[in-house]
Amino acid sequence: MWLSNSSVGRKVVMSVTGIALVLFLTFHMAMNLVALVSASAYNQVCEFLGANWYAVAATLVLAALFIIHLIYAFWLTMQNRRARGSEHYAVTDRRKEVEWASQNMLVLGIIVILGLLLHLVNFWSKMMLPELMHGMGMHADTMTLVNAANGVYHIENTFSNPVYVVLYIVWLAALWLHLTHGFWSAMQTLGWNNKVWLNRWKCISNIYATIVVACFALVVVVFFIKSLI
């Protein structure tokens, strides 16, 4: 199949799944900002999503997109390293037009994965998972169920810990670098690769990544400051 047998096809899969994940990031960022404005409104959003069939279906789709994106990322990285062969070990100066992020996308991706796992432990495992377990007749702690839709409680509890604050900031920094390269690179793969549009997409990528990451970081910092007051 072209999407898996050719280098271009694999890049297309990477690009499409990456853009889909970017759209989810945008939604998640907007949702998090609600917590800064109104705790009750944010908890209503969390309760609305909860473990409803559409939220579960969306979670499964996102998980599938992420896994596909991850597999193809490793696949392309290994392919590129095999293609370079012995040149991979040669000491050469990096060309100025080659961004640092583009040379370290795999490392940045691993940091993003570790951050995602931390995020799942701190939030998903304490919110949607208990509701799923309860819905399937499995035992779930009473207090855990009570706080399952209390998103603000989990945000406050997580970001009152300075260790988590530092880890999340590192994660967001890696995400910013990953997005600034990945977004315009996806557009290039999908055909917007002339000089004019490529430069525009690079600019848009930087602006978009900065806004998204800054908004996520704002939630982390604000709730950490609140915990100190």
Tab-separated table of C-alpha atoms in Angstrom:
chain	number	residue	atom	x	y	z
A	1	MET	CA	0.000	0.000	0.000
A	2	TRP	CA	1.336	3.431	-1.001
A	3	LEU	CA	0.795	4.970	2.449
A	4	SER	CA	3.089	2.413	4.055
A	5	ASN	CA	5.373	1.230	1.259
A	6	SER	CA	6.748	4.590	0.136
A	7	SER	CA	8.620	7.304	2.019
A	8	VAL	CA	6.237	9.969	0.714
A	9	GLY	CA	3.209	7.929	1.797
A	10	ARG	CA	4.588	7.538	5.309
A	11	LYS	CA	5.194	11.280	5.512
A	12	VAL	CA	1.590	11.892	4.431
A	13	VAL	CA	0.337	9.629	7.242
A	14	MET	CA	2.595	11.475	9.682
A	15	SER	CA	1.271	14.818	8.454
A	16	VAL	CA	-2.435	13.940	8.549
A	17	THR	CA	-2.289	12.319	11.989
A	18	GLY	CA	-0.158	15.210	13.248
A	19	ILE	CA	-2.660	17.821	12.052
A	20	ALA	CA	-5.509	15.884	13.687
A	21	LEU	CA	-3.591	15.880	16.976
A	22	VAL	CA	-2.924	19.608	16.573
A	23	LEU	CA	-6.686	20.206	16.292
A	24	PHE	CA	-7.208	18.260	19.512
A	25	LEU	CA	-4.510	20.342	21.227
A	26	THR	CA	-6.378	23.480	20.197
A	27	PHE	CA	-9.610	22.162	21.713
A	28	HIS	CA	-7.861	21.024	24.894
A	29	MET	CA	-6.137	24.395	25.241
A	30	ALA	CA	-9.445	26.259	24.891
A	31	MET	CA	-11.043	23.929	27.431
A	32	ASN	CA	-8.231	24.533	29.939
A	33	LEU	CA	-8.607	28.292	29.646
A	34	VAL	CA	-12.177	27.927	30.916
A	35	ALA	CA	-10.705	26.810	34.263
A	36	LEU	CA	-9.058	30.228	34.621
A	37	VAL	CA	-12.369	32.025	34.125
A	38	SER	CA	-14.850	29.820	35.969
A	39	ALA	CA	-14.254	26.694	38.033
A	40	SER	CA	-17.932	25.689	37.834
A	41	ALA	CA	-18.015	26.107	34.036
A	42	TYR	CA	-14.870	23.997	33.665
A	43	ASN	CA	-16.335	21.268	35.866
A	44	GLN	CA	-19.520	21.342	33.780
A	45	VAL	CA	-17.413	20.737	30.665
A	46	CYS	CA	-15.638	17.849	32.423
A	47	GLU	CA	-18.985	16.389	33.505
A	48	PHE	CA	-20.370	16.761	29.968
A	49	LEU	CA	-17.417	14.863	28.512
A	50	GLY	CA	-17.010	12.345	31.331
A	51	ALA	CA	-17.331	8.738	30.217
A	52	ASN	CA	-20.102	9.330	27.675
A	53	TRP	CA	-19.964	7.204	24.532
A	54	TYR	CA	-18.851	10.122	22.358
A	55	ALA	CA	-16.049	11.061	24.773
A	56	VAL	CA	-14.891	7.438	24.934
A	57	ALA	CA	-15.062	7.144	21.127
A	58	ALA	CA	-13.072	10.382	20.743
A	59	THR	CA	-10.483	9.110	23.233
A	60	LEU	CA	-10.071	5.857	21.296
A	61	VAL	CA	-9.699	7.750	18.005
A	62	LEU	CA	-7.112	10.072	19.556
A	63	ALA	CA	-5.209	7.109	20.989
A	64	ALA	CA	-5.206	5.428	17.557
A	65	LEU	CA	-3.997	8.632	15.842
A	66	PHE	CA	-1.244	9.069	18.412
A	67	ILE	CA	-0.059	5.459	18.111
A	68	ILE	CA	-0.028	5.663	14.299
A	69	HIS	CA	1.836	8.985	14.443
A	70	LEU	CA	4.357	7.469	16.860
A	71	ILE	CA	4.923	4.300	14.834
A	72	TYR	CA	5.440	6.218	11.597
A	73	ALA	CA	7.759	8.686	13.338
A	74	PHE	CA	10.070	5.874	14.460
A	75	TRP	CA	9.715	4.194	11.072
A	76	LEU	CA	10.779	7.309	9.155
A	77	THR	CA	13.586	8.055	11.608
A	78	MET	CA	15.060	4.572	11.227
A	79	GLN	CA	14.657	4.788	7.459
A	80	ASN	CA	16.520	8.114	7.350
A	81	ARG	CA	19.332	6.766	9.532
A	82	ARG	CA	19.748	3.695	7.322
A	83	ALA	CA	19.810	5.928	4.257
A	84	ARG	CA	22.583	8.059	5.726
A	85	GLY	CA	24.603	4.974	6.668
A	86	SER	CA	28.138	5.802	7.723
A	87	GLU	CA	27.481	9.507	7.122
A	88	HIS	CA	25.393	9.487	10.280
A	89	TYR	CA	28.569	9.130	12.319
A	90	ALA	CA	30.592	11.708	10.415
A	91	VAL	CA	31.332	14.947	12.256
A	92	THR	CA	29.913	17.720	10.129
A	93	ASP	CA	28.636	21.216	10.735
A	94	ARG	CA	24.879	21.548	10.659
A	95	ARG	CA	23.655	23.745	7.833
A	96	LYS	CA	22.136	27.024	9.004
A	97	GLU	CA	18.875	26.324	7.196
A	98	VAL	CA	18.417	23.063	9.094
A	99	GLU	CA	16.555	23.781	12.320
A	100	TRP	CA	17.659	22.254	15.609
A	101	ALA	CA	14.141	20.894	16.134
A	102	SER	CA	14.184	19.084	12.790
A	103	GLN	CA	17.400	17.314	13.819
A	104	ASN	CA	15.987	16.274	17.193
A	105	MET	CA	12.341	15.482	16.482
A	106	LEU	CA	12.706	11.943	17.837
A	107	VAL	CA	14.147	13.159	21.158
A	108	LEU	CA	11.491	15.862	21.402
A	109	GLY	CA	8.846	13.276	20.570
A	110	ILE	CA	10.036	10.991	23.373
A	111	ILE	CA	9.823	13.886	25.864
A	112	VAL	CA	6.316	14.650	24.603
A	113	ILE	CA	5.351	10.978	25.084
A	114	LEU	CA	6.699	10.933	28.650
A	115	GLY	CA	4.818	14.154	29.383
A	116	LEU	CA	1.646	12.660	27.958
A	117	LEU	CA	2.010	9.591	30.181
A	118	LEU	CA	2.417	11.887	33.196
A	119	HIS	CA	-0.670	13.822	32.114
A	120	LEU	CA	-2.691	10.607	31.774
A	121	VAL	CA	-1.663	9.532	35.272
A	122	ASN	CA	-2.531	12.915	36.791
A	123	PHE	CA	-5.839	13.455	35.006
A	124	TRP	CA	-7.281	10.722	32.783
A	125	SER	CA	-6.674	7.947	35.337
A	126	LYS	CA	-8.458	10.023	37.991
A	127	MET	CA	-11.319	11.306	35.857
A	128	MET	CA	-12.508	9.205	32.915
A	129	LEU	CA	-11.006	5.868	34.010
A	130	PRO	CA	-12.897	5.619	37.347
A	131	GLU	CA	-16.171	6.395	35.549
A	132	LEU	CA	-15.433	3.734	32.951
A	133	MET	CA	-14.658	1.205	35.676
A	134	HIS	CA	-17.852	2.099	37.521
A	135	GLY	CA	-19.892	1.825	34.317
A	136	MET	CA	-18.503	-1.665	33.694
A	137	GLY	CA	-19.413	-2.778	37.213
A	138	MET	CA	-15.820	-2.730	38.467
A	139	HIS	CA	-14.903	-1.434	41.897
A	140	ALA	CA	-13.916	2.211	42.093
A	141	ASP	CA	-13.143	4.198	45.236
A	142	THR	CA	-16.101	6.342	46.341
A	143	MET	CA	-14.126	9.578	46.749
A	144	THR	CA	-12.410	8.999	43.410
A	145	LEU	CA	-15.830	8.742	41.756
A	146	VAL	CA	-17.050	11.873	43.538
A	147	ASN	CA	-14.062	13.868	42.243
A	148	ALA	CA	-14.054	12.284	38.774
A	149	ALA	CA	-15.813	15.259	37.163
A	150	ASN	CA	-14.153	17.826	39.424
A	151	GLY	CA	-11.481	18.909	36.977
A	152	VAL	CA	-10.495	21.999	38.939
A	153	TYR	CA	-9.762	19.852	41.986
A	154	HIS	CA	-7.291	17.775	39.975
A	155	ILE	CA	-5.696	20.857	38.417
A	156	GLU	CA	-5.228	22.450	41.839
A	157	ASN	CA	-3.929	19.222	43.331
A	158	THR	CA	-1.427	18.652	40.499
A	159	PHE	CA	-0.059	22.160	40.098
A	160	SER	CA	0.317	22.835	43.794
A	161	ASN	CA	3.275	20.456	43.538
A	162	PRO	CA	6.374	22.343	42.278
A	163	VAL	CA	7.882	19.108	40.901
A	164	TYR	CA	4.910	18.641	38.584
A	165	VAL	CA	5.055	22.308	37.623
A	166	VAL	CA	8.689	21.968	36.483
A	167	LEU	CA	7.989	18.694	34.658
A	168	TYR	CA	5.022	20.215	32.836
A	169	ILE	CA	7.028	23.297	31.809
A	170	VAL	CA	9.787	21.053	30.398
A	171	TRP	CA	7.124	19.024	28.590
A	172	LEU	CA	5.541	22.170	27.140
A	173	ALA	CA	8.939	23.486	25.991
A	174	ALA	CA	9.537	20.216	24.102
A	175	LEU	CA	6.008	20.397	22.696
A	176	TRP	CA	6.652	23.947	21.454
A	177	LEU	CA	9.806	22.875	19.621
A	178	HIS	CA	8.016	19.829	18.225
A	179	LEU	CA	5.094	21.915	16.966
A	180	THR	CA	7.136	24.745	15.464
A	181	HIS	CA	8.790	22.274	13.119
A	182	GLY	CA	6.100	19.631	12.781
A	183	PHE	CA	3.241	21.933	11.765
A	184	TRP	CA	4.918	23.609	8.778
A	185	SER	CA	6.634	20.345	7.833
A	186	ALA	CA	3.205	18.675	7.587
A	187	MET	CA	1.960	21.461	5.327
A	188	GLN	CA	5.048	21.079	3.159
A	189	THR	CA	4.404	17.349	2.812
A	190	LEU	CA	0.787	17.979	1.821
A	191	GLY	CA	1.788	20.284	-1.019
A	192	TRP	CA	2.324	23.813	0.318
A	193	ASN	CA	6.012	23.632	-0.436
A	194	ASN	CA	6.672	26.646	-2.637
A	195	LYS	CA	8.979	29.277	-1.176
A	196	VAL	CA	6.253	31.843	-0.460
A	197	TRP	CA	3.840	29.520	1.315
A	198	LEU	CA	6.574	27.592	3.113
A	199	ASN	CA	7.797	30.783	4.767
A	200	ARG	CA	4.210	31.712	5.644
A	201	TRP	CA	3.560	28.317	7.203
A	202	LYS	CA	6.759	28.573	9.233
A	203	CYS	CA	5.546	31.915	10.587
A	204	ILE	CA	2.067	30.526	11.305
A	205	SER	CA	3.614	27.486	13.005
A	206	ASN	CA	5.677	29.660	15.334
A	207	ILE	CA	2.698	31.857	16.221
A	208	TYR	CA	0.323	28.942	16.705
A	209	ALA	CA	2.760	26.890	18.799
A	210	THR	CA	3.561	29.895	20.961
A	211	ILE	CA	-0.113	30.687	21.625
A	212	VAL	CA	-1.061	27.085	22.430
A	213	VAL	CA	1.931	26.368	24.662
A	214	ALA	CA	1.691	29.771	26.386
A	215	CYS	CA	-1.977	29.121	27.223
A	216	PHE	CA	-1.203	25.675	28.640
A	217	ALA	CA	1.697	27.134	30.632
A	218	LEU	CA	-0.534	29.960	31.878
A	219	VAL	CA	-2.866	27.439	33.516
A	220	VAL	CA	0.082	25.687	35.175
A	221	VAL	CA	1.622	28.911	36.489
A	222	VAL	CA	-1.637	30.536	37.623
A	223	PHE	CA	-2.749	27.513	39.639
A	224	PHE	CA	0.722	27.133	41.131
A	225	ILE	CA	0.683	30.789	42.227
A	226	LYS	CA	-2.812	30.310	43.680
A	227	SER	CA	-1.520	27.398	45.737
A	228	LEU	CA	1.099	29.696	47.287
A	229	ILE	CA	-1.341	32.410	48.290
